[in-house]
Amino acid sequence: MTLAVKAVGIRKSFGSHEVLKGLDLEVAYGEVLCILGPSGSGKSTFLRCINHLETPNGGYVWVDGAIMGYELSRGALEGLPVKRLRAQQSQLGMVFQHFNLFAHRTVLGNVIEGPMVVRGLSRAEAEARAMGLLEQVGMAAKASSYPSQLSGGQKQRVAIARALAMEPRVMLFDEPTSALDPELVGEVLEVMRNLARGGTTMIVVTHEIGFAREVADRVVVMIDGEIREMGGPTHVLSNPGDPRVRSFLSRVLA
Amino acid sequence: MHHSHSSSTSALSLADLPGPDVAIRPLHHPWRWISGGLVILLLAVIGRAFAVGQIQWTVVGEFLTAGVIITGFGWTLLISACALVLGVLLGFAFGIMRLSENPILRFAAWLYVWVFRGTPVLLQLLIWFNIALVFPRLYIPGLIDARMVDVVTPFVAAVLGLGVNEGSYLTEVVRGGISSVDKGQKEAAHTLGMTPGQTMRRIILPQTLRLILPVFGNSAIGMLKFSSLAATIAMGEMLNAAQRIYFINGAVIELLFVCAVWYLAGTTVLSIGQYYLERHFGRDGAAATRERRWFKGWARRPVASGEA
């Protein structure tokens, strides 16, 4: 088991409100980890701290041999220039709740943007690879459409292809189905299921207990900025030890 | 009224209903005809007053294509174009600074807007024109060393005055446009590894441009008119040229009318251009759709109230 991500003592506060109270987490290559928890428990903030969309107030994240945003020098963490941080961030593919597609670019334009601008691929090469990815998420036919012409589920599948185009080591999903109409959730989960089957390392913040049960190798339950339960999905979901986790699960499974 | 109305209609029995081919006479709108007629009359009176007034229309026609006027109009266009370019550049530079993480840059941009939007543009023109009184020499080591009066000619003063002033307005416009592009797209660009500069150039600014294009159209129209203020600092643009002519021949109104014709021609061309630009860029923009709906709703309202 090779470690892909290791979060150490992550703390985050917004003003006087402490959202994350020192979280530790390890994710191995090929693993699918689902983070569950009631809204306001800090699970999205935790995910955003992992790829430094939010800078943690304490602790650090190690990704594949380097610390996100810092360089270890004489026993202290020295902040990295923004360009090197961005290079690190591109190792972590991010899928957002609200898709965040570039509104002025076509579906294809969204997917080739990162490879062309950040990795310097030629347009032809970027397009060829992008079409392959769009095929994979079932959106190749819509390559020349604009985001405003797509349904929520289609947008999210394009967003997944866009993140995959950077060939990230780990895929992060921040409540990828929470903004979707119920009948569109299935198509997005199907794409994610296929990714998991293909061996993609994934950290998924979600409310989809069924998906977690079926696909996750491990499940984490967060409550009030702390990890209260961690383990295999069958164990955590059917037999949680923590009373607050039990009460949360009984509410969402009801 | 309601009472008499109902008593006359309630008595209509099924047996009395006319056949399908009954003649239909729509309601007449006599007040539309009367008000329309009044306005036409008023226009005719104004038109006649000018026709018989003390204006030599032949002089207007004569000077409309006079070389001095055409040259002046050329300067007017040149000043407007240069000042607009300067204004747009400054607007983008300071608009981006206004949203900087650096509080000193933010403050500098705020100061710029505060000073140049808070003082009259005519005053600013006069200050630029007389800047040599403050700084007699322009000296940048290794680059330039000259007398300020030679550098800041009336043309330069006009472009600086109008452009810097316009920039202060456009700063606020650009700032608004940038803030209205949703923050999530910026985050998405960051997670792809794009630097702040790449994100601004490739993701934020192209979308900002679409949003603020209508304002730029208005700026261009405004600039064409405001360039006439340069006449006061001895810049030989069209109004100044007209003034120099009527000081000699006394045909004041005639030459002012000549200017009016040219300004109207210029603003009309710009308005048409703006219309097509907006139509082109706003094709599937959400803002344009909203505007259309709003317009339709506004147009429908009087009909609905007429039926009620």
XYZ file of C-alpha atoms in Angstrom:
562
model
C 0.000 0.000 0.000
C 1.594 3.248 -1.171
C 0.413 6.408 0.478
C -0.974 9.126 -1.843
C -2.199 11.756 0.627
C -1.392 12.303 4.268
C -3.057 15.139 6.171
C -1.471 16.009 9.509
C -3.213 18.012 12.235
C -5.298 20.196 9.892
C -6.843 23.137 11.722
C -8.953 25.883 10.136
C -10.872 28.794 11.617
C -13.078 31.409 10.006
C -12.897 34.359 12.365
C -13.439 32.994 15.861
C -15.288 29.931 14.577
C -13.078 26.848 14.573
C -14.235 24.683 11.664
C -11.535 21.992 11.707
C -10.024 20.883 14.990
C -6.818 19.082 14.013
C -7.638 16.354 11.488
C -5.388 13.473 10.469
C -6.060 11.348 7.403
C -4.185 8.934 5.183
C -5.298 7.842 1.734
C -3.523 5.131 -0.235
C -3.182 4.919 -4.018
C -6.180 3.209 -5.586
C -8.315 3.815 -2.539
C -11.796 5.368 -2.584
C -12.536 7.312 0.584
C -15.952 8.842 1.287
C -16.351 11.636 3.830
C -19.830 11.818 5.347
C -21.291 14.079 7.978
C -24.067 16.572 8.685
C -23.937 19.961 6.955
C -21.680 22.356 8.811
C -19.461 19.537 10.047
C -16.514 20.947 8.053
C -16.170 18.149 5.480
C -16.085 20.479 2.452
C -13.642 22.792 4.222
C -11.439 19.777 4.961
C -11.432 18.797 1.289
C -10.630 22.392 0.267
C -7.769 22.434 2.785
C -6.332 19.266 1.226
C -5.808 21.060 -2.117
C -5.138 24.452 -0.517
C -8.181 26.244 -1.914
C -8.346 27.148 1.769
C -5.025 27.595 3.536
C -5.060 25.645 6.808
C -4.277 27.645 9.942
C -2.307 24.719 11.295
C -1.023 21.364 10.143
C -0.093 20.408 6.598
C -0.935 18.088 3.710
C 1.606 15.784 2.129
C 0.838 14.662 -1.425
C 3.052 12.162 -3.183
C 6.383 13.227 -1.759
C 5.809 16.970 -1.264
C 4.053 19.197 1.231
C 1.264 21.290 -0.313
C 2.175 24.971 -0.450
C 5.379 24.650 1.578
C 8.953 23.544 1.495
C 10.581 21.940 4.522
C 13.666 23.973 5.326
C 15.642 23.803 8.589
C 12.767 22.249 10.494
C 10.156 24.811 9.411
C 7.640 25.045 6.570
C 8.481 27.868 4.156
C 5.680 29.111 1.904
C 6.074 28.332 -1.808
C 5.635 30.865 -4.635
C 2.147 30.758 -6.096
C 3.292 29.163 -9.351
C 4.736 26.124 -7.576
C 1.640 25.829 -5.394
C -0.519 25.797 -8.544
C 1.657 23.030 -10.005
C 1.020 21.012 -6.848
C -2.703 21.774 -6.947
C -2.917 20.438 -10.491
C -1.895 17.050 -9.055
C -5.260 16.982 -7.282
C -8.266 16.987 -9.614
C -11.192 18.874 -8.085
C -14.890 18.455 -8.889
C -17.115 21.114 -7.361
C -20.708 21.015 -6.171
C -21.643 23.809 -8.591
C -19.544 22.480 -11.518
C -17.718 25.818 -12.033
C -17.346 25.267 -15.762
C -15.855 28.175 -17.735
C -18.998 29.800 -19.115
C -17.287 31.358 -22.166
C -15.709 28.096 -23.336
C -17.295 25.128 -25.059
C -17.290 21.687 -23.460
C -14.126 20.835 -25.410
C -12.640 24.247 -24.581
C -13.164 23.575 -20.873
C -11.347 20.255 -21.042
C -8.330 21.428 -23.088
C -7.772 24.639 -21.094
C -5.626 23.089 -18.335
C -3.507 20.800 -20.545
C -2.810 23.618 -23.033
C -2.179 26.501 -20.648
C -0.572 24.713 -17.718
C 1.128 21.715 -19.314
C 1.880 23.311 -22.668
C 0.289 20.636 -24.853
C -0.423 21.511 -28.474
C -4.062 22.147 -29.311
C -4.265 19.049 -31.504
C -2.861 16.777 -28.821
C -4.994 18.338 -26.072
C -8.129 17.992 -28.193
C -7.422 14.371 -29.068
C -7.008 13.467 -25.411
C -9.989 15.601 -24.369
C -12.242 13.794 -26.846
C -11.144 10.486 -25.307
C -12.086 11.718 -21.844
C -15.412 13.135 -23.054
C -16.093 9.727 -24.604
C -15.367 8.170 -21.233
C -17.948 10.376 -19.445
C -20.443 10.087 -22.318
C -20.228 13.733 -23.385
C -18.343 13.515 -26.691
C -21.484 14.368 -28.663
C -21.767 17.698 -26.808
C -18.139 18.748 -27.347
C -19.063 21.996 -29.097
C -21.924 22.976 -26.754
C -21.614 25.746 -24.189
C -22.163 25.004 -20.472
C -25.405 27.028 -20.433
C -26.873 24.519 -22.917
C -26.261 21.493 -20.657
C -28.208 19.868 -17.832
C -26.664 19.742 -14.363
C -25.670 16.110 -14.753
C -24.023 16.815 -18.104
C -22.156 19.790 -16.644
C -20.829 17.663 -13.820
C -19.641 14.953 -16.205
C -17.781 17.604 -18.226
C -16.283 18.947 -14.987
C -15.021 15.439 -14.185
C -13.450 15.153 -17.647
C -11.841 18.585 -17.204
C -10.266 17.515 -13.898
C -9.113 14.172 -15.347
C -7.433 15.973 -18.260
C -4.647 17.119 -15.924
C -3.907 13.450 -15.135
C -4.120 14.088 -11.403
C -2.808 11.599 -8.880
C -5.931 11.967 -6.746
C -9.485 13.080 -7.598
C -11.341 15.172 -5.037
C -15.143 15.437 -5.224
C -16.920 18.140 -3.204
C -20.578 17.048 -2.954
C -20.689 16.377 -6.714
C -24.389 15.440 -6.792
C -25.836 17.840 -4.205
C -26.816 20.506 -6.753
C -28.434 18.042 -9.165
C -32.072 17.192 -9.783
C -32.720 13.701 -8.355
C -33.084 12.039 -11.774
C -29.642 13.346 -12.848
C -27.711 12.013 -9.847
C -27.430 8.506 -11.297
C -25.467 9.445 -14.433
C -22.807 11.267 -12.390
C -22.494 8.470 -9.830
C -22.156 6.005 -12.706
C -19.133 7.921 -14.066
C -17.611 8.006 -10.584
C -18.260 4.294 -10.104
C -16.397 3.582 -13.366
C -13.471 5.727 -12.233
C -13.303 3.834 -8.956
C -13.375 0.518 -10.800
C -10.513 1.728 -12.984
C -8.363 2.223 -9.899
C -8.552 6.039 -9.563
C -7.691 7.328 -6.101
C -10.690 9.324 -4.904
C -11.692 11.391 -1.886
C -15.429 12.047 -2.065
C -17.401 14.383 0.190
C -20.977 13.235 -0.297
C -24.459 12.745 1.080
C -24.987 9.627 -1.039
C -24.825 6.916 1.619
C -25.691 4.262 -0.958
C -22.721 5.246 -3.114
C -20.412 5.202 -0.093
C -21.629 1.771 0.926
C -21.175 0.339 -2.556
C -17.981 1.998 -3.804
C -15.930 3.248 -0.835
C -13.032 1.257 0.563
C -13.191 3.364 3.693
C -15.694 5.817 5.115
C -14.984 8.794 7.374
C -17.749 10.454 9.392
C -17.078 14.037 10.473
C -19.024 15.881 13.139
C -18.230 19.406 14.387
C -14.828 19.583 12.723
C -13.590 16.244 13.995
C -13.326 12.754 12.546
C -15.586 10.674 14.761
C -15.595 7.412 12.882
C -13.351 5.848 10.247
C -13.278 2.371 8.736
C -14.805 0.012 6.214
C -18.264 1.087 4.966
C -20.143 -1.946 6.306
C -18.608 -1.544 9.707
C -19.060 2.249 9.981
C -22.495 2.471 8.374
C -24.156 -0.433 10.148
C -22.357 -0.529 13.454
C -20.995 2.881 14.460
C -19.608 3.153 17.982
C -19.956 6.927 18.406
C -23.467 7.914 19.581
C -23.492 11.166 17.574
C -22.482 9.285 14.422
C -25.255 6.780 15.141
C -27.810 9.586 15.467
C -26.561 11.253 12.232
C -26.730 7.975 10.286
C -30.160 7.113 11.619
C -31.389 10.478 10.341
C -29.921 10.140 6.824
C -30.745 6.453 6.447
C -34.341 6.935 7.624
C -70.552 53.467 -14.232
C -70.112 49.834 -13.332
C -73.824 49.684 -12.567
C -75.046 51.052 -15.918
C -72.549 48.824 -17.689
C -73.849 45.602 -16.171
C -77.494 46.528 -16.692
C -76.924 46.997 -20.434
C -75.059 43.720 -20.930
C -76.977 41.417 -18.608
C -80.080 41.752 -20.720
C -78.485 40.112 -23.743
C -80.229 36.750 -24.124
C -78.900 33.817 -26.182
C -81.666 34.318 -28.738
C -80.410 37.854 -29.456
C -76.779 36.811 -30.176
C -75.632 37.808 -33.693
C -74.287 35.388 -36.289
C -70.538 34.607 -36.751
C -70.192 37.163 -39.565
C -71.295 40.106 -37.441
C -69.374 43.330 -38.126
C -66.691 44.164 -35.539
C -65.680 47.751 -34.859
C -62.541 48.013 -32.678
C -62.358 50.734 -30.050
C -61.042 54.019 -31.458
C -58.262 55.913 -29.732
C -58.983 59.556 -30.531
C -56.476 60.839 -27.941
C -53.613 59.116 -29.722
C -54.472 61.048 -32.856
C -54.938 64.306 -30.979
C -51.694 64.063 -28.965
C -49.794 62.942 -32.058
C -51.204 65.845 -34.017
C -50.248 68.306 -31.284
C -46.645 67.110 -31.281
C -46.419 67.380 -35.064
C -47.814 70.893 -34.853
C -45.259 71.833 -32.216
C -42.403 70.448 -34.317
C -43.683 72.382 -37.305
C -43.735 75.610 -35.281
C -40.168 75.061 -34.075
C -39.060 74.155 -37.596
C -40.657 77.241 -39.080
C -39.136 79.463 -36.360
C -35.670 78.300 -37.361
C -36.478 78.541 -41.063
C -37.505 82.185 -40.840
C -35.106 83.067 -37.974
C -31.877 84.962 -38.388
C -29.890 81.995 -39.667
C -28.216 81.920 -43.023
C -28.676 78.283 -43.926
C -26.518 78.722 -46.983
C -23.612 79.591 -44.663
C -24.246 76.400 -42.682
C -24.152 74.398 -45.895
C -21.063 76.226 -47.073
C -18.997 75.562 -43.950
C -20.263 72.000 -43.439
C -17.501 70.757 -45.727
C -14.978 73.543 -45.194
C -11.411 72.284 -44.908
C -10.834 73.819 -41.460
C -13.981 72.183 -40.077
C -13.150 68.784 -41.568
C -9.614 68.982 -40.186
C -11.084 69.990 -36.834
C -13.431 67.028 -36.902
C -10.430 64.825 -37.668
C -8.727 66.128 -34.529
C -11.963 65.561 -32.599
C -11.996 61.927 -33.703
C -8.294 61.484 -32.973
C -8.523 62.988 -29.473
C -11.593 60.877 -28.709
C -9.988 57.655 -29.933
C -6.689 58.211 -28.089
C -8.431 59.293 -24.879
C -10.758 56.295 -25.049
C -7.843 53.880 -25.481
C -6.037 55.527 -22.569
C -9.223 55.405 -20.478
C -9.803 51.716 -21.203
C -6.187 50.827 -20.361
C -6.312 52.791 -17.110
C -9.771 51.383 -16.324
C -8.524 47.813 -16.620
C -5.275 48.489 -14.736
C -6.932 50.235 -11.815
C -10.033 48.017 -11.914
C -7.788 44.974 -11.384
C -5.850 46.871 -8.699
C -9.105 47.649 -6.902
C -9.557 43.912 -6.313
C -5.926 43.209 -5.439
C -4.937 41.273 -2.327
C -2.480 44.086 -1.632
C -4.171 46.822 0.443
C -1.772 49.502 -0.822
C -2.643 48.777 -4.468
C -6.333 48.801 -3.520
C -5.880 52.154 -1.816
C -3.994 53.655 -4.778
C -6.805 52.637 -7.137
C -9.399 54.029 -4.768
C -7.451 57.314 -4.553
C -7.311 57.556 -8.361
C -11.073 57.138 -8.671
C -11.711 59.511 -5.788
C -9.621 62.329 -7.264
C -10.461 62.067 -10.949
C -14.126 61.201 -10.619
C -14.576 63.816 -7.935
C -13.400 66.842 -9.917
C -14.823 68.389 -13.105
C -13.223 67.175 -16.299
C -12.915 70.763 -17.580
C -10.879 71.628 -14.490
C -8.676 68.583 -15.080
C -8.089 69.656 -18.688
C -6.986 73.115 -17.539
C -4.644 71.613 -14.941
C -3.011 69.272 -17.485
C -2.676 72.184 -19.904
C -0.921 74.263 -17.244
C 1.075 71.425 -15.692
C 4.297 73.177 -16.763
C 3.651 75.748 -14.025
C 4.184 72.969 -11.464
C 6.838 70.941 -13.267
C 8.775 73.163 -15.690
C 10.926 70.245 -16.860
C 10.102 66.610 -17.511
C 13.203 64.680 -16.506
C 13.438 60.900 -16.323
C 17.108 59.888 -16.056
C 18.355 58.228 -19.232
C 14.963 58.503 -20.918
C 13.769 62.031 -21.377
C 14.797 65.572 -20.480
C 12.634 68.277 -22.004
C 10.680 71.415 -21.247
C 7.199 70.451 -20.058
C 5.517 72.944 -22.430
C 7.097 71.091 -25.343
C 5.887 67.719 -24.092
C 2.375 68.594 -22.979
C 0.998 70.194 -26.120
C -2.730 71.009 -26.225
C -3.278 67.638 -27.921
C -1.402 65.720 -25.220
C -3.190 67.683 -22.488
C -6.572 66.914 -24.081
C -5.843 63.185 -24.386
C -4.468 63.006 -20.837
C -7.305 65.027 -19.339
C -10.116 63.167 -21.067
C -8.462 59.734 -20.878
C -7.464 59.873 -17.221
C -10.930 61.131 -16.317
C -12.653 58.409 -18.343
C -10.359 55.809 -16.779
C -11.660 56.677 -13.325
C -15.210 55.856 -14.415
C -14.180 52.694 -16.249
C -12.213 51.525 -13.183
C -15.474 51.133 -11.326
C -17.092 49.452 -14.332
C -14.249 46.950 -14.714
C -14.266 46.254 -10.993
C -17.989 45.520 -11.116
C -17.558 43.310 -14.184
C -14.748 41.285 -12.617
C -16.622 40.786 -9.345
C -19.678 39.563 -11.220
C -17.806 36.618 -12.792
C -18.543 33.838 -10.363
C -15.756 32.979 -7.929
C -16.065 29.256 -8.563
C -14.559 29.562 -12.040
C -11.494 31.195 -10.513
C -11.162 28.316 -8.052
C -11.591 25.793 -10.871
C -8.790 27.496 -12.803
C -6.556 27.375 -9.723
C -7.158 23.660 -9.210
C -6.123 23.098 -12.834
C -2.838 24.790 -11.941
C -3.403 28.140 -13.667
C -1.526 31.083 -12.142
C -3.401 34.236 -11.077
C -2.259 35.983 -14.258
C -3.418 33.140 -16.524
C -6.734 32.959 -14.667
C -7.284 36.696 -15.083
C -6.345 36.760 -18.793
C -8.029 33.557 -19.936
C -11.001 33.081 -17.612
C -12.031 36.302 -15.858
C -11.312 39.120 -18.338
C -12.957 37.555 -21.436
C -16.180 37.210 -19.482
C -15.827 40.680 -17.979
C -15.440 42.141 -21.452
C -18.829 40.824 -22.527
C -20.500 42.328 -19.488
C -18.999 45.791 -19.817
C -19.140 46.209 -23.583
C -22.368 48.282 -23.502
C -20.703 50.721 -21.096
C -17.752 51.122 -23.449
C -20.173 52.036 -26.211
C -21.594 54.793 -24.039
C -18.069 55.892 -23.153
C -17.172 56.265 -26.818
C -20.259 58.378 -27.482
C -19.635 60.497 -24.406
C -15.980 60.928 -25.309
C -16.788 62.276 -28.759
C -18.873 64.993 -27.145
C -16.552 65.722 -24.219
C -13.652 66.224 -26.633
C -15.262 69.605 -27.430
C -14.036 70.764 -24.013
C -10.536 70.717 -25.485
C -11.539 73.869 -27.387
C -10.909 75.758 -24.132
C -7.229 74.775 -24.031
C -6.424 76.037 -27.523
C -6.645 72.597 -29.096
C -7.634 73.048 -32.721
C -10.408 70.482 -32.756
C -13.738 71.117 -34.470
C -15.406 73.426 -31.952
C -12.232 75.460 -31.599
C -11.965 75.733 -35.383
C -15.601 76.882 -35.591
C -14.978 79.500 -32.920
C -11.955 80.852 -34.727
C -14.036 81.209 -37.893
C -16.998 82.973 -36.277
C -14.737 85.390 -34.415
C -13.844 86.618 -37.893
C -17.086 86.338 -39.905
C -19.628 86.661 -37.073
C -21.719 83.685 -38.214
C -21.888 82.285 -34.675
C -25.013 80.140 -34.791
C -24.293 78.944 -38.311
C -20.919 77.512 -37.327
C -22.242 76.036 -34.072
C -24.909 74.284 -36.156
C -22.210 72.943 -38.451
C -20.544 71.400 -35.395
C -23.878 69.982 -34.198
C -24.366 68.244 -37.545
C -20.941 66.604 -37.379
C -21.276 65.568 -33.718
C -24.699 64.043 -34.463
C -23.276 62.200 -37.434
C -20.460 60.833 -35.268
C -22.658 59.749 -32.364
C -25.167 58.178 -34.758
C -22.470 56.041 -36.367
C -21.213 55.029 -32.919
C -24.746 54.169 -31.742
C -25.274 51.903 -34.723
C -21.917 50.245 -34.097
C -22.796 49.765 -30.438
C -26.108 48.158 -31.363
C -24.445 45.568 -33.584
C -21.619 44.891 -31.119
C -24.089 44.280 -28.316
C -26.261 42.096 -30.480
C -23.233 40.068 -31.501
C -21.807 39.586 -28.002
C -25.094 39.358 -26.121
C -26.485 36.592 -28.309
C -26.706 33.889 -25.679
C -25.663 35.981 -22.698
C -27.944 35.739 -19.703
C -27.953 39.506 -19.184
C -29.280 40.153 -22.677
C -32.093 37.635 -22.250
C -33.109 39.217 -18.989
C -33.197 42.628 -20.612
C -35.382 41.356 -23.432
C -37.839 39.838 -20.995
C -37.883 42.996 -18.954
C -38.593 45.006 -22.059
C -41.418 42.704 -23.129
C -43.006 42.934 -19.694
C -42.774 46.693 -19.784
C -44.332 46.829 -23.243
C -47.195 44.552 -22.276
C -48.204 46.468 -19.172
C -50.322 49.230 -20.770
C -52.271 46.603 -22.740
C -53.044 44.636 -19.583
C -54.197 47.740 -17.725
C -56.366 48.717 -20.686
C -58.157 45.369 -20.565
C -58.788 45.471 -16.830
